[in-house]
Amino acid sequence: MTRQIVLDTETTGLDPLLGDRVIEIAAIEIVNLVPTGRSWHVLVDPEREVPPESTRVHGFTTEMLRGKPKFAEIAEELLRFLGDSPIVAHNAPFDFGFLDAELQRCGRAALDRARMVDSLELAKRRFPGLPNNLDALCRRFGIDNSMRTSHNALLDVQLLAQVYLELMGGRQPGLSLAAAVAAPAAASLGGPARERTPRPIVPSEAELAAHAAFLGRLKDPLWLRPPFAPAEAAE
């Protein structure tokens, strides 16, 4: 079973080293490339003013975030939801950079970069030279993003989960999940599920004779050469 977390953040700006802070985190759990329905979302008091230019991007103001929990208060719950699973994000170094800064600010270890899965890099490899932002990918994959009038982490992560599943092969569950689904489906169609018995196809004498006659009309047919020819024909 492969568990992954699709994650998105919104922030007060572009650089945590300049004091910009996380204001929203949203995450969705997927297992074997199928959303499980488990998600995690929180608004965070950044403990600083939200610049007007950032508000124009995501819609959050200082007043809207005042009184929300501070990052240190939600860090444990966030880490518990993330577990040790790989974390998928679009332009993942941006999200990891902000989360690392917040975690270190409250005395916790940074996230292991080996867990980082950058869906933007996946999209660039699949569609080199094309726009690969979230809106462009939604249009390319036929995903409805009409509700996306601003950069909201909760909506963005739902869209990103769909985009990521398309990038990984079109929302198709892995073979292990397909096998797990097949057994109860077979049982529901008329009895207990059971292993399929191989049924080899054995040609009749007439079919073998017709095939031999057909080969006789060909010039040096491949099927009469070893290893395809029967032992008696090759002798």
mmCIF file of C-alpha atoms in Angstrom:
data_model
loop_
_atom_site.group_PDB
_atom_site.id
_atom_site.type_symbol
_atom_site.label_atom_id
_atom_site.label_comp_id
_atom_site.label_asym_id
_atom_site.label_seq_id
_atom_site.Cartn_x
_atom_site.Cartn_y
_atom_site.Cartn_z
ATOM 1 C CA MET A 1 0.000 0.000 0.000
ATOM 2 C CA THR A 2 1.476 3.345 -1.088
ATOM 3 C CA ARG A 3 0.306 6.354 0.926
ATOM 4 C CA GLN A 4 1.027 9.884 -0.286
ATOM 5 C CA ILE A 5 -0.040 13.334 0.849
ATOM 6 C CA VAL A 6 -0.969 16.061 -1.643
ATOM 7 C CA LEU A 7 -0.305 19.431 -0.008
ATOM 8 C CA ASP A 8 -0.628 23.149 -0.675
ATOM 9 C CA THR A 9 0.114 26.255 1.381
ATOM 10 C CA GLU A 10 -0.694 29.945 1.197
ATOM 11 C CA THR A 11 1.657 32.525 2.668
ATOM 12 C CA THR A 12 2.067 36.224 3.412
ATOM 13 C CA GLY A 13 4.737 36.514 0.709
ATOM 14 C CA LEU A 14 7.373 34.694 -1.299
ATOM 15 C CA ASP A 15 10.382 34.351 1.008
ATOM 16 C CA PRO A 16 10.411 32.856 4.510
ATOM 17 C CA LEU A 17 13.935 34.221 5.006
ATOM 18 C CA LEU A 18 12.455 37.727 4.812
ATOM 19 C CA GLY A 19 9.902 36.961 7.506
ATOM 20 C CA ASP A 20 7.013 35.763 5.343
ATOM 21 C CA ARG A 21 4.793 33.226 7.105
ATOM 22 C CA VAL A 22 2.347 30.420 6.360
ATOM 23 C CA ILE A 23 -1.335 31.390 6.636
ATOM 24 C CA GLU A 24 -3.107 28.282 5.251
ATOM 25 C CA ILE A 25 -2.288 24.594 4.877
ATOM 26 C CA ALA A 26 -4.425 21.998 3.105
ATOM 27 C CA ALA A 27 -3.581 18.323 2.563
ATOM 28 C CA ILE A 28 -5.314 15.297 1.024
ATOM 29 C CA GLU A 29 -4.432 11.642 1.592
ATOM 30 C CA ILE A 30 -4.183 9.281 -1.386
ATOM 31 C CA VAL A 31 -3.423 5.562 -1.259
ATOM 32 C CA ASN A 32 -2.377 3.678 -4.396
ATOM 33 C CA LEU A 33 -3.213 6.864 -6.364
ATOM 34 C CA VAL A 34 -6.796 6.908 -5.086
ATOM 35 C CA PRO A 35 -8.075 9.645 -2.709
ATOM 36 C CA THR A 36 -9.198 8.076 0.559
ATOM 37 C CA GLY A 37 -11.457 10.943 1.631
ATOM 38 C CA ARG A 38 -9.143 11.923 4.501
ATOM 39 C CA SER A 39 -8.011 15.537 4.440
ATOM 40 C CA TRP A 40 -6.548 18.172 6.739
ATOM 41 C CA HIS A 41 -7.013 21.943 6.563
ATOM 42 C CA VAL A 42 -6.182 24.863 8.815
ATOM 43 C CA LEU A 43 -5.947 28.658 8.716
ATOM 44 C CA VAL A 44 -2.986 30.043 10.652
ATOM 45 C CA ASP A 45 -2.376 33.362 12.374
ATOM 46 C CA PRO A 46 0.920 34.501 10.770
ATOM 47 C CA GLU A 47 1.696 36.820 13.701
ATOM 48 C CA ARG A 48 2.355 39.635 11.244
ATOM 49 C CA GLU A 49 0.466 41.816 8.782
ATOM 50 C CA VAL A 50 -0.677 40.344 5.470
ATOM 51 C CA PRO A 51 0.495 42.688 2.685
ATOM 52 C CA PRO A 52 -2.250 43.931 0.323
ATOM 53 C CA GLU A 53 -0.464 42.408 -2.688
ATOM 54 C CA SER A 54 -0.655 38.978 -1.036
ATOM 55 C CA THR A 55 -4.333 39.469 -0.172
ATOM 56 C CA ARG A 56 -5.002 40.102 -3.857
ATOM 57 C CA VAL A 57 -3.573 36.635 -4.611
ATOM 58 C CA HIS A 58 -5.282 34.473 -1.981
ATOM 59 C CA GLY A 59 -8.017 36.722 -0.546
ATOM 60 C CA PHE A 60 -6.977 36.521 3.117
ATOM 61 C CA THR A 61 -6.556 39.674 5.175
ATOM 62 C CA THR A 62 -4.874 40.254 8.533
ATOM 63 C CA GLU A 63 -8.298 40.635 10.164
ATOM 64 C CA MET A 64 -9.537 37.315 8.763
ATOM 65 C CA LEU A 65 -6.582 35.449 10.297
ATOM 66 C CA ARG A 66 -6.476 37.189 13.655
ATOM 67 C CA GLY A 67 -7.405 34.733 16.412
ATOM 68 C CA LYS A 68 -6.648 31.646 14.313
ATOM 69 C CA PRO A 69 -4.191 29.151 15.839
ATOM 70 C CA LYS A 70 -0.495 29.936 15.536
ATOM 71 C CA PHE A 71 1.712 27.487 13.651
ATOM 72 C CA ALA A 72 3.317 26.177 16.842
ATOM 73 C CA GLU A 73 -0.157 25.201 18.057
ATOM 74 C CA ILE A 74 -0.961 23.083 14.985
ATOM 75 C CA ALA A 75 2.511 21.681 14.237
ATOM 76 C CA GLU A 76 1.978 18.386 16.063
ATOM 77 C CA GLU A 77 -1.357 17.732 14.366
ATOM 78 C CA LEU A 78 0.131 18.559 10.952
ATOM 79 C CA LEU A 79 3.091 16.229 11.433
ATOM 80 C CA ARG A 80 0.774 13.459 12.630
ATOM 81 C CA PHE A 81 -1.311 13.753 9.435
ATOM 82 C CA LEU A 82 1.775 13.862 7.206
ATOM 83 C CA GLY A 83 3.271 10.809 8.907
ATOM 84 C CA ASP A 84 6.311 9.584 7.009
ATOM 85 C CA SER A 85 4.581 9.579 3.619
ATOM 86 C CA PRO A 86 5.883 11.249 0.458
ATOM 87 C CA ILE A 87 4.498 14.786 0.072
ATOM 88 C CA VAL A 88 3.273 15.979 -3.326
ATOM 89 C CA ALA A 89 3.185 19.723 -3.989
ATOM 90 C CA HIS A 90 3.238 21.953 -7.064
ATOM 91 C CA ASN A 91 6.555 23.789 -6.975
ATOM 92 C CA ALA A 92 7.293 21.716 -3.884
ATOM 93 C CA PRO A 93 10.523 23.532 -2.852
ATOM 94 C CA PHE A 94 8.372 26.616 -2.142
ATOM 95 C CA ASP A 95 6.004 24.761 0.214
ATOM 96 C CA PHE A 96 8.814 22.777 1.844
ATOM 97 C CA GLY A 97 10.827 25.956 2.374
ATOM 98 C CA PHE A 98 7.974 27.645 4.220
ATOM 99 C CA LEU A 99 7.060 24.583 6.273
ATOM 100 C CA ASP A 100 10.704 24.037 7.215
ATOM 101 C CA ALA A 101 11.003 27.645 8.366
ATOM 102 C CA GLU A 102 7.845 27.332 10.468
ATOM 103 C CA LEU A 103 8.921 23.985 11.958
ATOM 104 C CA GLN A 104 12.368 25.269 12.833
ATOM 105 C CA ARG A 105 10.856 28.406 14.356
ATOM 106 C CA CYS A 106 9.029 26.234 16.889
ATOM 107 C CA GLY A 107 12.002 23.973 17.568
ATOM 108 C CA ARG A 108 11.130 21.057 15.298
ATOM 109 C CA ALA A 109 13.139 19.279 12.611
ATOM 110 C CA ALA A 110 12.763 20.229 8.970
ATOM 111 C CA LEU A 111 10.995 17.851 6.604
ATOM 112 C CA ASP A 112 13.143 15.246 4.883
ATOM 113 C CA ARG A 113 13.628 16.459 1.306
ATOM 114 C CA ALA A 114 13.706 12.834 0.158
ATOM 115 C CA ARG A 115 9.933 12.847 0.759
ATOM 116 C CA MET A 116 9.378 15.712 -1.682
ATOM 117 C CA VAL A 117 7.468 14.985 -4.919
ATOM 118 C CA ASP A 118 7.299 18.067 -7.149
ATOM 119 C CA SER A 119 4.290 17.797 -9.475
ATOM 120 C CA LEU A 120 5.548 20.867 -11.373
ATOM 121 C CA GLU A 121 8.712 18.985 -12.340
ATOM 122 C CA LEU A 122 6.625 15.973 -13.359
ATOM 123 C CA ALA A 123 4.488 18.232 -15.569
ATOM 124 C CA LYS A 124 7.552 19.895 -17.142
ATOM 125 C CA ARG A 125 8.971 16.508 -18.089
ATOM 126 C CA ARG A 126 5.674 15.413 -19.598
ATOM 127 C CA PHE A 127 4.857 18.725 -21.326
ATOM 128 C CA PRO A 128 8.199 20.428 -22.036
ATOM 129 C CA GLY A 129 7.898 23.998 -23.269
ATOM 130 C CA LEU A 130 4.211 24.340 -22.341
ATOM 131 C CA PRO A 131 2.635 26.300 -19.461
ATOM 132 C CA ASN A 132 2.498 23.963 -16.482
ATOM 133 C CA ASN A 133 0.863 26.034 -13.768
ATOM 134 C CA LEU A 134 -2.164 24.543 -12.040
ATOM 135 C CA ASP A 135 -4.720 26.352 -14.213
ATOM 136 C CA ALA A 136 -3.010 25.266 -17.437
ATOM 137 C CA LEU A 137 -2.845 21.643 -16.295
ATOM 138 C CA CYS A 138 -6.508 21.662 -15.269
ATOM 139 C CA ARG A 139 -7.448 22.854 -18.762
ATOM 140 C CA ARG A 140 -5.169 20.266 -20.381
ATOM 141 C CA PHE A 141 -6.677 17.400 -18.388
ATOM 142 C CA GLY A 142 -10.282 18.632 -18.572
ATOM 143 C CA ILE A 143 -10.520 19.298 -14.821
ATOM 144 C CA ASP A 144 -13.125 21.888 -13.820
ATOM 145 C CA ASN A 145 -11.339 24.799 -12.131
ATOM 146 C CA SER A 146 -14.094 27.370 -12.638
ATOM 147 C CA MET A 147 -14.331 27.914 -8.866
ATOM 148 C CA ARG A 148 -10.674 28.971 -8.691
ATOM 149 C CA THR A 149 -10.954 32.752 -8.591
ATOM 150 C CA SER A 150 -8.104 33.080 -6.071
ATOM 151 C CA HIS A 151 -5.217 30.971 -4.748
ATOM 152 C CA ASN A 152 -6.980 29.158 -1.926
ATOM 153 C CA ALA A 153 -5.058 26.177 -0.523
ATOM 154 C CA LEU A 154 -8.164 24.096 0.166
ATOM 155 C CA LEU A 155 -9.426 24.348 -3.411
ATOM 156 C CA ASP A 156 -5.948 24.238 -4.923
ATOM 157 C CA VAL A 157 -5.043 20.983 -3.192
ATOM 158 C CA GLN A 158 -8.247 19.344 -4.432
ATOM 159 C CA LEU A 159 -7.394 20.376 -7.999
ATOM 160 C CA LEU A 160 -3.756 19.380 -7.553
ATOM 161 C CA ALA A 161 -4.748 15.900 -6.385
ATOM 162 C CA GLN A 162 -6.693 15.409 -9.632
ATOM 163 C CA VAL A 163 -3.824 16.805 -11.708
ATOM 164 C CA TYR A 164 -1.282 14.577 -9.956
ATOM 165 C CA LEU A 165 -3.360 11.459 -10.553
ATOM 166 C CA GLU A 166 -3.569 12.378 -14.249
ATOM 167 C CA LEU A 167 0.200 12.941 -14.379
ATOM 168 C CA MET A 168 0.670 9.484 -12.872
ATOM 169 C CA GLY A 169 -1.485 7.780 -15.481
ATOM 170 C CA GLY A 170 -5.068 8.940 -15.531
ATOM 171 C CA ARG A 171 -6.630 8.270 -12.119
ATOM 172 C CA GLN A 172 -6.079 4.532 -12.452
ATOM 173 C CA PRO A 173 -5.548 2.578 -9.211
ATOM 174 C CA GLY A 174 -2.632 0.212 -8.935
ATOM 175 C CA LEU A 175 -2.847 -3.462 -9.742
ATOM 176 C CA SER A 176 -2.918 -4.402 -6.073
ATOM 177 C CA LEU A 177 -6.065 -2.345 -5.576
ATOM 178 C CA ALA A 178 -7.631 -3.795 -8.728
ATOM 179 C CA ALA A 179 -7.020 -7.300 -7.412
ATOM 180 C CA ALA A 180 -8.566 -6.412 -4.082
ATOM 181 C CA VAL A 181 -11.677 -5.079 -5.810
ATOM 182 C CA ALA A 182 -11.975 -8.047 -8.180
ATOM 183 C CA ALA A 183 -12.627 -10.687 -5.510
ATOM 184 C CA PRO A 184 -15.705 -9.105 -3.881
ATOM 185 C CA ALA A 185 -16.996 -8.127 -7.325
ATOM 186 C CA ALA A 186 -16.799 -11.737 -8.495
ATOM 187 C CA ALA A 187 -18.515 -12.930 -5.343
ATOM 188 C CA SER A 188 -21.387 -10.508 -5.878
ATOM 189 C CA LEU A 189 -21.988 -11.979 -9.340
ATOM 190 C CA GLY A 190 -22.937 -15.411 -8.107
ATOM 191 C CA GLY A 191 -20.920 -17.103 -5.437
ATOM 192 C CA PRO A 192 -17.569 -17.154 -3.695
ATOM 193 C CA ALA A 193 -14.584 -15.799 -5.563
ATOM 194 C CA ARG A 194 -12.130 -18.464 -6.701
ATOM 195 C CA GLU A 195 -8.912 -18.653 -8.647
ATOM 196 C CA ARG A 196 -9.297 -18.863 -12.408
ATOM 197 C CA THR A 197 -8.315 -22.212 -13.966
ATOM 198 C CA PRO A 198 -6.073 -21.889 -17.042
ATOM 199 C CA ARG A 199 -7.775 -23.187 -20.199
ATOM 200 C CA PRO A 200 -5.144 -23.825 -22.876
ATOM 201 C CA ILE A 201 -6.376 -23.725 -26.486
ATOM 202 C CA VAL A 202 -5.679 -27.058 -28.220
ATOM 203 C CA PRO A 203 -6.156 -27.065 -32.046
ATOM 204 C CA SER A 204 -8.053 -29.927 -33.629
ATOM 205 C CA GLU A 205 -6.536 -32.349 -36.175
ATOM 206 C CA ALA A 206 -8.361 -30.515 -38.979
ATOM 207 C CA GLU A 207 -6.985 -27.155 -37.828
ATOM 208 C CA LEU A 208 -3.457 -28.543 -37.647
ATOM 209 C CA ALA A 209 -3.795 -29.966 -41.166
ATOM 210 C CA ALA A 210 -5.086 -26.640 -42.513
ATOM 211 C CA HIS A 211 -2.175 -24.824 -40.887
ATOM 212 C CA ALA A 212 0.347 -27.274 -42.364
ATOM 213 C CA ALA A 213 -1.188 -26.814 -45.807
ATOM 214 C CA PHE A 214 -0.940 -23.045 -45.452
ATOM 215 C CA LEU A 215 2.747 -23.258 -44.457
ATOM 216 C CA GLY A 216 3.399 -25.489 -47.460
ATOM 217 C CA ARG A 217 2.460 -22.594 -49.735
ATOM 218 C CA LEU A 218 5.016 -20.252 -48.127
ATOM 219 C CA LYS A 219 8.680 -19.936 -49.035
ATOM 220 C CA ASP A 220 10.878 -20.953 -46.082
ATOM 221 C CA PRO A 221 8.299 -20.060 -43.397
ATOM 222 C CA LEU A 222 9.650 -19.001 -40.035
ATOM 223 C CA TRP A 223 7.335 -21.419 -38.219
ATOM 224 C CA LEU A 224 9.166 -24.425 -39.700
ATOM 225 C CA ARG A 225 12.511 -23.297 -38.248
ATOM 226 C CA PRO A 226 13.728 -24.122 -34.757
ATOM 227 C CA PRO A 227 12.664 -23.376 -32.099
ATOM 228 C CA PHE A 228 9.171 -22.953 -33.605
ATOM 229 C CA ALA A 229 9.105 -26.211 -35.588
ATOM 230 C CA PRO A 230 7.962 -29.396 -33.845
ATOM 231 C CA ALA A 231 10.821 -31.774 -33.000
ATOM 232 C CA GLU A 232 9.835 -34.252 -35.710
ATOM 233 C CA ALA A 233 9.726 -31.495 -38.373
ATOM 234 C CA ALA A 234 13.134 -30.133 -37.387
ATOM 235 C CA GLU A 235 14.814 -33.548 -37.701
#
